[in-house]
């Protein structure tokens, strides 16, 4: 087990990497800890929590997603996203509670690009928890995983999401559109901008 510690002015992030060789390849399990949160790879043991999250109409308000899913559907989803090393559940530390998910996806390693996505159960919204999770995963993405540029697609009417991204240092990408969904606007952040946001905290 390798433990990497990175200090910022507002949080200490511990990244635990547990690796083992399976069928001649290296599997990585990553955990990211902040003062209040633990981000860890999704597991089948998260099935009920994931079902509650992904079938919640309030969570899906600004997302084009069918929420009429059963547990088997969610199990298949978990098995799919576990192939992505950057899909994390978000859990509070004290007390230990599942509160949502955060992920890096649509990855292009030729340019070290990824998109960020996140979801939070309604009872945990408005408490600054997702802001902490976003800052933690950005820190991990830029300084441990080697990404250089990250975008976020969010609904233009999702005021809370837009404010969250702007607080984290994301800037609106003017002129770029999602051809599949005109209601989405796009924010982006690069490693240099994230470093500047840390320096000014």
mmCIF file of N, CA and C in Angstrom, residues 1 25 38 44 55-57 69 73-74 88-89 105-106 110 116-117 122 126-127 143 146 150 152 174 185 190:
data_model
loop_
_atom_site.group_PDB
_atom_site.id
_atom_site.type_symbol
_atom_site.label_atom_id
_atom_site.label_comp_id
_atom_site.label_asym_id
_atom_site.label_seq_id
_atom_site.Cartn_x
_atom_site.Cartn_y
_atom_site.Cartn_z
ATOM 1 N N UNK A 1 0.839 -1.197 0.000
ATOM 2 C CA UNK A 1 0.000 0.000 0.000
ATOM 3 C C UNK A 1 0.873 1.244 0.000
ATOM 4 N N UNK A 25 -2.235 -7.848 -15.198
ATOM 5 C CA UNK A 25 -2.393 -6.405 -15.328
ATOM 6 C C UNK A 25 -2.488 -5.798 -13.940
ATOM 7 N N UNK A 38 -14.722 10.855 2.466
ATOM 8 C CA UNK A 38 -13.946 9.759 1.901
ATOM 9 C C UNK A 38 -14.520 9.444 0.526
ATOM 10 N N UNK A 44 -20.052 -3.284 -5.428
ATOM 11 C CA UNK A 44 -21.393 -3.866 -5.450
ATOM 12 C C UNK A 44 -22.093 -3.723 -4.100
ATOM 13 N N UNK A 55 -32.276 6.777 -8.767
ATOM 14 C CA UNK A 55 -33.716 6.781 -9.022
ATOM 15 C C UNK A 55 -34.411 7.960 -8.333
ATOM 16 N N UNK A 56 -33.630 8.847 -7.753
ATOM 17 C CA UNK A 56 -34.196 10.002 -7.046
ATOM 18 C C UNK A 56 -34.559 11.096 -8.052
ATOM 19 N N UNK A 57 -35.824 11.477 -8.155
ATOM 20 C CA UNK A 57 -36.222 12.471 -9.169
ATOM 21 C C UNK A 57 -35.616 13.848 -8.935
ATOM 22 N N UNK A 69 -35.612 2.523 -12.810
ATOM 23 C CA UNK A 69 -34.659 1.420 -12.817
ATOM 24 C C UNK A 69 -34.912 0.493 -11.630
ATOM 25 N N UNK A 73 -30.752 -3.350 -12.767
ATOM 26 C CA UNK A 73 -30.237 -2.303 -13.650
ATOM 27 C C UNK A 73 -29.061 -1.577 -12.994
ATOM 28 N N UNK A 74 -29.208 -1.273 -11.719
ATOM 29 C CA UNK A 74 -28.155 -0.549 -11.001
ATOM 30 C C UNK A 74 -26.932 -1.444 -10.819
ATOM 31 N N UNK A 88 -16.110 7.343 -8.170
ATOM 32 C CA UNK A 88 -16.024 7.267 -6.721
ATOM 33 C C UNK A 88 -17.386 7.497 -6.060
ATOM 34 N N UNK A 89 -17.625 6.780 -4.981
ATOM 35 C CA UNK A 89 -18.712 7.167 -4.084
ATOM 36 C C UNK A 89 -18.172 8.227 -3.136
ATOM 37 N N UNK A 105 -14.653 11.040 -16.433
ATOM 38 C CA UNK A 105 -15.041 10.121 -17.495
ATOM 39 C C UNK A 105 -14.843 10.797 -18.855
ATOM 40 N N UNK A 106 -15.255 10.099 -19.922
ATOM 41 C CA UNK A 106 -15.025 10.583 -21.285
ATOM 42 C C UNK A 106 -13.566 11.005 -21.449
ATOM 43 N N UNK A 110 -4.689 11.046 -24.880
ATOM 44 C CA UNK A 110 -3.775 11.696 -25.820
ATOM 45 C C UNK A 110 -3.612 13.177 -25.505
ATOM 46 N N UNK A 116 -15.830 15.898 -15.726
ATOM 47 C CA UNK A 116 -16.205 15.610 -14.350
ATOM 48 C C UNK A 116 -17.719 15.531 -14.252
ATOM 49 N N UNK A 117 -18.210 14.592 -13.464
ATOM 50 C CA UNK A 117 -19.638 14.471 -13.196
ATOM 51 C C UNK A 117 -19.846 14.210 -11.716
ATOM 52 N N UNK A 122 -30.346 14.765 -1.982
ATOM 53 C CA UNK A 122 -30.902 16.073 -1.609
ATOM 54 C C UNK A 122 -30.637 16.488 -0.173
ATOM 55 N N UNK A 126 -26.302 21.807 -0.253
ATOM 56 C CA UNK A 126 -26.249 23.108 0.405
ATOM 57 C C UNK A 126 -25.385 23.152 1.641
ATOM 58 N N UNK A 127 -24.508 22.167 1.831
ATOM 59 C CA UNK A 127 -23.658 22.110 3.023
ATOM 60 C C UNK A 127 -22.166 22.214 2.695
ATOM 61 N N UNK A 143 -2.620 16.256 -9.981
ATOM 62 C CA UNK A 143 -1.318 16.005 -9.365
ATOM 63 C C UNK A 143 -0.975 14.528 -9.198
ATOM 64 N N UNK A 146 -2.455 12.777 -13.643
ATOM 65 C CA UNK A 146 -1.815 13.298 -14.840
ATOM 66 C C UNK A 146 -2.705 14.026 -15.819
ATOM 67 N N UNK A 150 -9.911 19.684 -17.593
ATOM 68 C CA UNK A 150 -11.146 19.003 -17.207
ATOM 69 C C UNK A 150 -12.325 19.918 -17.524
ATOM 70 N N UNK A 152 -16.733 20.377 -17.426
ATOM 71 C CA UNK A 152 -17.971 19.995 -16.748
ATOM 72 C C UNK A 152 -19.141 20.482 -17.598
ATOM 73 N N UNK A 174 -16.834 29.792 -23.562
ATOM 74 C CA UNK A 174 -17.703 30.583 -24.430
ATOM 75 C C UNK A 174 -17.674 30.029 -25.850
ATOM 76 N N UNK A 185 -24.471 23.849 -20.670
ATOM 77 C CA UNK A 185 -23.359 24.766 -20.889
ATOM 78 C C UNK A 185 -22.106 24.104 -20.350
ATOM 79 N N UNK A 190 -8.001 24.174 -16.218
ATOM 80 C CA UNK A 190 -6.738 23.497 -16.478
ATOM 81 C C UNK A 190 -5.889 23.498 -15.213
#
